[in-house]
Amino acid sequence: DAGVIQSPRHEVTEMGQEVTLRCKPISGHNSLFWYRQTMMRGLELLIYFNNNVPIDDSGMPEDRFSAKMPNASFSTLKIQPSEPRDSAVYFCASSGQGANSPLHFGNGTRLTVT
Amino acid sequence: QKEVEQDPGPLSVPEGAIVSLNCTYSNSAFQYFMWYRQYSRKGPELLMYTYSSGNKEDGRFTAQVDKSSKYISLFIRDSQPSDSATYLCAIPSVNFNKFYFGSGTKLNVKP
């Protein structure tokens, strides 16, 4: 089991640039979550997909943020244009088809916007 | 009121100490309770997963749930330097489409 795979591990970009974060969930998992973690706010849910369909995007902070899941094995989170306050660690997590399945996290993408 | 509140720490203890980490929650309908451990620059990993009230033990770790008080705890016996990490409590919504996380308690076990 390869676990949830995220890329890149680190991203440094300038304000105004587009940023794309990538996630490959665990094979067979049908739910995918994007979280953002900061010291000030902890873990915040951004968006949740079930069977590749966005179910709850109420945590997406602004229209600058968008997420897609074109198939069961890939998801992207895009920020355009990026701002310094977007600097954080972004985690992708997936959970399985069984009822009451816990979340399995990737190791995150550390984003720095200068 | 937040769904889950966690003692913020940080917590620093000597090796071998018993550690107690705690969270409270607001919704009496919650049934499942989890603890995640997060090492520096890593993602959270599931440590303990319990259902309803009572205790669950796994090696040096014991998860305790008191539904009457809406209080959950994680105890670590004989703490080791390798236990140094941030511990987050997590509670899923009834239909598991949201997971409410505590803010995390950073634990440092000194050799």
Tab-separated table of N, CA, C and O in Angstrom, chain A residues 12-90:
chain	number	residue	atom	x	y	z
A	12	VAL	N	7.761	26.896	-3.687
A	12	VAL	CA	8.015	28.299	-3.376
A	12	VAL	C	7.680	29.092	-4.630
A	12	VAL	O	8.198	28.785	-5.712
A	13	THR	N	6.843	30.081	-4.491
A	13	THR	CA	6.424	30.836	-5.660
A	13	THR	C	6.231	32.301	-5.273
A	13	THR	O	6.180	32.646	-4.092
A	14	GLU	N	6.136	33.114	-6.281
A	14	GLU	CA	5.939	34.550	-6.038
A	14	GLU	C	4.457	34.881	-6.086
A	14	GLU	O	3.679	34.250	-6.829
A	15	MET	N	4.101	35.867	-5.339
A	15	MET	CA	2.724	36.351	-5.323
A	15	MET	C	2.230	36.592	-6.741
A	15	MET	O	2.946	37.161	-7.568
A	16	GLY	N	1.011	36.138	-7.004
A	16	GLY	CA	0.424	36.331	-8.311
A	16	GLY	C	0.563	35.145	-9.245
A	16	GLY	O	-0.148	35.063	-10.251
A	17	GLN	N	1.458	34.240	-8.896
A	17	GLN	CA	1.654	33.061	-9.733
A	17	GLN	C	0.595	32.004	-9.458
A	17	GLN	O	-0.010	31.954	-8.375
A	18	GLU	N	0.398	31.129	-10.445
A	18	GLU	CA	-0.520	30.006	-10.282
A	18	GLU	C	0.215	28.840	-9.632
A	18	GLU	O	1.373	28.563	-9.961
A	19	VAL	N	-0.471	28.175	-8.718
A	19	VAL	CA	0.097	27.024	-8.024
A	19	VAL	C	-0.854	25.839	-8.201
A	19	VAL	O	-2.068	25.995	-8.029
A	20	THR	N	-0.308	24.681	-8.526
A	20	THR	CA	-1.121	23.470	-8.638
A	20	THR	C	-0.527	22.385	-7.757
A	20	THR	O	0.643	22.025	-7.897
A	21	LEU	N	-1.352	21.892	-6.857
A	21	LEU	CA	-0.954	20.814	-5.968
A	21	LEU	C	-1.653	19.547	-6.423
A	21	LEU	O	-2.814	19.581	-6.843
A	22	ARG	N	-0.947	18.423	-6.284
A	22	ARG	CA	-1.463	17.165	-6.828
A	22	ARG	C	-1.587	16.099	-5.758
A	22	ARG	O	-0.810	16.088	-4.793
A	23	CYS	N	-2.540	15.189	-5.974
A	23	CYS	CA	-2.786	14.137	-4.993
A	23	CYS	C	-3.232	12.861	-5.679
A	23	CYS	O	-4.096	12.884	-6.562
A	24	LYS	N	-2.633	11.762	-5.238
A	24	LYS	CA	-3.079	10.438	-5.672
A	24	LYS	C	-3.570	9.718	-4.430
A	24	LYS	O	-2.782	9.407	-3.536
A	25	PRO	N	-4.866	9.441	-4.320
A	25	PRO	CA	-5.388	8.780	-3.121
A	25	PRO	C	-5.031	7.297	-3.111
A	25	PRO	O	-4.515	6.755	-4.104
A	26	ILE	N	-5.317	6.656	-2.003
A	26	ILE	CA	-5.099	5.219	-1.905
A	26	ILE	C	-6.061	4.513	-2.848
A	26	ILE	O	-7.253	4.861	-2.908
A	27	SER	N	-5.546	3.548	-3.576
A	27	SER	CA	-6.370	2.815	-4.533
A	27	SER	C	-7.565	2.167	-3.836
A	27	SER	O	-7.413	1.523	-2.792
A	28	GLY	N	-8.752	2.375	-4.405
A	28	GLY	CA	-9.960	1.804	-3.829
A	28	GLY	C	-10.701	2.735	-2.887
A	28	GLY	O	-11.861	2.488	-2.544
A	29	HIS	N	-10.049	3.805	-2.458
A	29	HIS	CA	-10.732	4.787	-1.609
A	29	HIS	C	-11.641	5.658	-2.475
A	29	HIS	O	-11.261	6.068	-3.571
A	30	ASN	N	-12.831	5.953	-1.958
A	30	ASN	CA	-13.773	6.706	-2.772
A	30	ASN	C	-14.047	8.109	-2.249
A	30	ASN	O	-14.846	8.841	-2.827
A	31	SER	N	-13.412	8.481	-1.150
A	31	SER	CA	-13.573	9.838	-0.625
A	31	SER	C	-12.216	10.508	-0.548
A	31	SER	O	-11.234	9.888	-0.146
A	32	LEU	N	-12.187	11.779	-0.925
A	32	LEU	CA	-10.927	12.522	-0.916
A	32	LEU	C	-11.167	13.898	-0.313
A	32	LEU	O	-12.174	14.551	-0.610
A	33	PHE	N	-10.261	14.306	0.537
A	33	PHE	CA	-10.371	15.569	1.256
A	33	PHE	C	-9.095	16.385	1.035
A	33	PHE	O	-7.996	15.843	1.049
A	34	TRP	N	-9.251	17.678	0.890
A	34	TRP	CA	-8.118	18.613	0.897
A	34	TRP	C	-8.200	19.442	2.177
A	34	TRP	O	-9.237	20.042	2.474
A	35	TYR	N	-7.084	19.486	2.907
A	35	TYR	CA	-6.982	20.266	4.125
A	35	TYR	C	-5.828	21.266	3.994
A	35	TYR	O	-4.869	21.054	3.252
A	36	ARG	N	-5.920	22.330	4.773
A	36	ARG	CA	-4.824	23.285	4.902
A	36	ARG	C	-4.475	23.369	6.388
A	36	ARG	O	-5.373	23.413	7.244
A	37	GLN	N	-3.172	23.372	6.688
A	37	GLN	CA	-2.742	23.438	8.089
A	37	GLN	C	-1.815	24.623	8.304
A	37	GLN	O	-0.817	24.794	7.599
A	38	THR	N	-2.150	25.455	9.282
A	38	THR	CA	-1.300	26.558	9.704
A	38	THR	C	-1.190	26.533	11.216
A	38	THR	O	-2.020	25.921	11.909
A	39	MET	N	-0.191	27.197	11.740
A	39	MET	CA	-0.035	27.264	13.195
A	39	MET	C	-1.228	27.958	13.826
A	39	MET	O	-1.716	27.551	14.885
A	40	MET	N	-1.709	29.006	13.165
A	40	MET	CA	-2.773	29.810	13.761
A	40	MET	C	-4.125	29.109	13.747
A	40	MET	O	-4.888	29.193	14.703
A	41	ARG	N	-4.416	28.395	12.663
A	41	ARG	CA	-5.773	27.889	12.470
A	41	ARG	C	-5.873	26.359	12.504
A	41	ARG	O	-6.978	25.805	12.414
A	42	GLY	N	-4.718	25.686	12.640
A	42	GLY	CA	-4.748	24.227	12.659
A	42	GLY	C	-5.149	23.651	11.315
A	42	GLY	O	-4.906	24.243	10.273
A	43	LEU	N	-5.796	22.484	11.350
A	43	LEU	CA	-6.252	21.817	10.140
A	43	LEU	C	-7.626	22.349	9.734
A	43	LEU	O	-8.571	22.278	10.504
A	44	GLU	N	-7.710	22.848	8.513
A	44	GLU	CA	-8.980	23.360	7.995
A	44	GLU	C	-9.376	22.551	6.759
A	44	GLU	O	-8.573	22.398	5.848
A	45	LEU	N	-10.606	22.069	6.732
A	45	LEU	CA	-11.100	21.358	5.560
A	45	LEU	C	-11.411	22.360	4.451
A	45	LEU	O	-12.136	23.332	4.674
A	46	LEU	N	-10.857	22.107	3.279
A	46	LEU	CA	-11.120	22.980	2.136
A	46	LEU	C	-12.252	22.432	1.280
A	46	LEU	O	-13.209	23.131	0.955
A	47	ILE	N	-12.144	21.162	0.900
A	47	ILE	CA	-13.131	20.561	0.010
A	47	ILE	C	-13.116	19.051	0.183
A	47	ILE	O	-12.100	18.460	0.572
A	48	TYR	N	-14.272	18.448	-0.090
A	48	TYR	CA	-14.449	17.012	0.068
A	48	TYR	C	-15.102	16.458	-1.193
A	48	TYR	O	-16.097	17.006	-1.675
A	49	PHE	N	-14.509	15.391	-1.745
A	49	PHE	CA	-15.054	14.697	-2.908
A	49	PHE	C	-15.534	13.313	-2.483
A	49	PHE	O	-14.891	12.639	-1.665
A	50	ASN	N	-16.639	12.863	-3.072
A	50	ASN	CA	-17.074	11.490	-2.908
A	50	ASN	C	-17.333	10.928	-4.302
A	50	ASN	O	-18.112	11.503	-5.061
A	51	ASN	N	-16.705	9.803	-4.606
A	51	ASN	CA	-16.815	9.229	-5.949
A	51	ASN	C	-16.542	10.263	-7.038
A	51	ASN	O	-17.296	10.383	-8.015
A	52	ASN	N	-15.497	11.059	-6.838
A	52	ASN	CA	-14.985	12.065	-7.783
A	52	ASN	C	-15.870	13.304	-7.884
A	52	ASN	O	-15.564	14.212	-8.661
A	53	VAL	N	-16.938	13.375	-7.131
A	53	VAL	CA	-17.853	14.515	-7.207
A	53	VAL	C	-17.635	15.421	-5.997
A	53	VAL	O	-17.612	14.927	-4.868
A	54	PRO	N	-17.462	16.733	-6.221
A	54	PRO	CA	-17.320	17.633	-5.065
A	54	PRO	C	-18.626	17.707	-4.284
A	54	PRO	O	-19.671	18.039	-4.850
A	55	ILE	N	-18.545	17.391	-2.999
A	55	ILE	CA	-19.740	17.348	-2.169
A	55	ILE	C	-19.849	18.608	-1.307
A	55	ILE	O	-20.930	19.154	-1.127
A	56	ASP	N	-18.722	19.044	-0.765
A	56	ASP	CA	-18.733	20.175	0.149
A	56	ASP	C	-17.487	21.011	-0.101
A	56	ASP	O	-16.392	20.568	0.194
A	57	ASP	N	-17.671	22.184	-0.674
A	57	ASP	CA	-16.537	23.090	-0.908
A	57	ASP	C	-16.670	24.355	-0.073
A	57	ASP	O	-16.077	25.388	-0.401
A	58	SER	N	-17.435	24.272	0.991
A	58	SER	CA	-17.681	25.465	1.810
A	58	SER	C	-16.410	25.980	2.484
A	58	SER	O	-16.354	27.132	2.904
A	59	GLY	N	-15.385	25.151	2.577
A	59	GLY	CA	-14.143	25.584	3.201
A	59	GLY	C	-13.164	26.261	2.262
A	59	GLY	O	-12.150	26.797	2.700
A	60	MET	N	-13.468	26.257	0.988
A	60	MET	CA	-12.578	26.921	0.021
A	60	MET	C	-12.643	28.416	0.300
A	60	MET	O	-13.709	29.028	0.219
A	61	PRO	N	-11.494	29.018	0.595
A	61	PRO	CA	-11.521	30.391	1.114
A	61	PRO	C	-11.993	31.443	0.119
A	61	PRO	O	-12.672	32.377	0.501
A	62	GLU	N	-11.622	31.307	-1.123
A	62	GLU	CA	-11.976	32.341	-2.104
A	62	GLU	C	-12.060	31.711	-3.481
A	62	GLU	O	-11.677	30.563	-3.673
A	63	ASP	N	-12.542	32.506	-4.402
A	63	ASP	CA	-12.607	32.030	-5.791
A	63	ASP	C	-11.229	31.757	-6.383
A	63	ASP	O	-11.126	31.114	-7.431
A	64	ARG	N	-10.214	32.206	-5.727
A	64	ARG	CA	-8.855	31.937	-6.225
A	64	ARG	C	-8.501	30.455	-6.084
A	64	ARG	O	-7.585	29.966	-6.720
A	65	PHE	N	-9.251	29.760	-5.248
A	65	PHE	CA	-9.003	28.343	-5.004
A	65	PHE	C	-9.990	27.515	-5.821
A	65	PHE	O	-11.197	27.799	-5.839
A	66	SER	N	-9.458	26.468	-6.472
A	66	SER	CA	-10.334	25.534	-7.174
A	66	SER	C	-9.753	24.137	-7.054
A	66	SER	O	-8.534	23.969	-6.918
A	67	ALA	N	-10.603	23.132	-7.082
A	67	ALA	CA	-10.156	21.745	-6.978
A	67	ALA	C	-10.923	20.900	-7.975
A	67	ALA	O	-12.092	21.160	-8.257
A	68	LYS	N	-10.210	19.890	-8.493
A	68	LYS	CA	-10.826	18.971	-9.441
A	68	LYS	C	-10.450	17.546	-9.086
A	68	LYS	O	-9.413	17.299	-8.467
A	69	MET	N	-11.299	16.623	-9.504
A	69	MET	CA	-10.981	15.205	-9.365
A	69	MET	C	-11.458	14.525	-10.644
A	69	MET	O	-12.600	14.037	-10.700
A	70	PRO	N	-10.642	14.527	-11.664
A	70	PRO	CA	-11.074	14.007	-12.969
A	70	PRO	C	-11.283	12.504	-12.991
A	70	PRO	O	-12.043	11.999	-13.834
A	71	ASN	N	-10.631	11.792	-12.065
A	71	ASN	CA	-10.837	10.343	-11.966
A	71	ASN	C	-10.537	9.894	-10.542
A	71	ASN	O	-10.098	10.704	-9.711
A	72	ALA	N	-10.747	8.626	-10.287
A	72	ALA	CA	-10.649	8.123	-8.912
A	72	ALA	C	-9.222	8.108	-8.374
A	72	ALA	O	-9.032	7.901	-7.174
A	73	SER	N	-8.231	8.325	-9.218
A	73	SER	CA	-6.853	8.207	-8.753
A	73	SER	C	-6.080	9.520	-8.808
A	73	SER	O	-4.856	9.526	-8.650
A	74	PHE	N	-6.780	10.637	-8.999
A	74	PHE	CA	-6.037	11.894	-9.141
A	74	PHE	C	-6.914	13.088	-8.782
A	74	PHE	O	-8.075	13.171	-9.198
A	75	SER	N	-6.316	14.013	-8.043
A	75	SER	CA	-7.006	15.260	-7.734
A	75	SER	C	-5.998	16.400	-7.738
A	75	SER	O	-4.813	16.198	-7.460
A	76	THR	N	-6.464	17.583	-8.060
A	76	THR	CA	-5.621	18.776	-8.016
A	76	THR	C	-6.294	19.871	-7.219
A	76	THR	O	-7.526	19.973	-7.175
A	77	LEU	N	-5.474	20.681	-6.588
A	77	LEU	CA	-5.924	21.897	-5.919
A	77	LEU	C	-5.115	23.043	-6.536
A	77	LEU	O	-3.895	23.007	-6.530
A	78	LYS	N	-5.825	24.005	-7.083
A	78	LYS	CA	-5.157	25.103	-7.784
A	78	LYS	C	-5.430	26.421	-7.075
A	78	LYS	O	-6.571	26.662	-6.617
A	79	ILE	N	-4.410	27.236	-6.987
A	79	ILE	CA	-4.562	28.575	-6.430
A	79	ILE	C	-4.088	29.560	-7.501
A	79	ILE	O	-2.951	29.478	-7.974
A	80	GLN	N	-4.991	30.452	-7.890
A	80	GLN	CA	-4.645	31.407	-8.936
A	80	GLN	C	-5.452	32.693	-8.769
A	80	GLN	O	-6.689	32.635	-8.866
A	81	PRO	N	-4.804	33.821	-8.539
A	81	PRO	CA	-3.379	34.000	-8.279
A	81	PRO	C	-3.055	33.741	-6.811
A	81	PRO	O	-3.904	33.927	-5.937
A	82	SER	N	-1.852	33.312	-6.538
A	82	SER	CA	-1.462	33.025	-5.153
A	82	SER	C	-1.114	34.317	-4.407
A	82	SER	O	-0.714	35.314	-5.018
A	83	GLU	N	-1.301	34.263	-3.086
A	83	GLU	CA	-0.995	35.403	-2.215
A	83	GLU	C	-0.177	34.900	-1.030
A	83	GLU	O	-0.274	33.715	-0.675
A	84	PRO	N	0.606	35.790	-0.402
A	84	PRO	CA	1.423	35.355	0.746
A	84	PRO	C	0.605	34.674	1.846
A	84	PRO	O	1.093	33.749	2.489
A	85	ARG	N	-0.632	35.108	2.056
A	85	ARG	CA	-1.440	34.498	3.121
A	85	ARG	C	-1.885	33.075	2.789
A	85	ARG	O	-2.465	32.396	3.648
A	86	ASP	N	-1.606	32.608	1.583
A	86	ASP	CA	-1.888	31.223	1.235
A	86	ASP	C	-0.780	30.284	1.708
A	86	ASP	O	-0.923	29.059	1.609
A	87	SER	N	0.305	30.828	2.190
A	87	SER	CA	1.418	30.005	2.669
A	87	SER	C	0.932	29.108	3.812
A	87	SER	O	0.376	29.586	4.809
A	88	ALA	N	1.141	27.815	3.649
A	88	ALA	CA	0.639	26.817	4.592
A	88	ALA	C	1.111	25.453	4.121
A	88	ALA	O	1.760	25.327	3.083
A	89	VAL	N	0.754	24.425	4.898
A	89	VAL	CA	0.951	23.054	4.431
A	89	VAL	C	-0.415	22.535	3.991
A	89	VAL	O	-1.397	22.618	4.752
A	90	TYR	N	-0.465	22.026	2.779
A	90	TYR	CA	-1.720	21.525	2.221
A	90	TYR	C	-1.673	19.994	2.217
A	90	TYR	O	-0.743	19.391	1.682
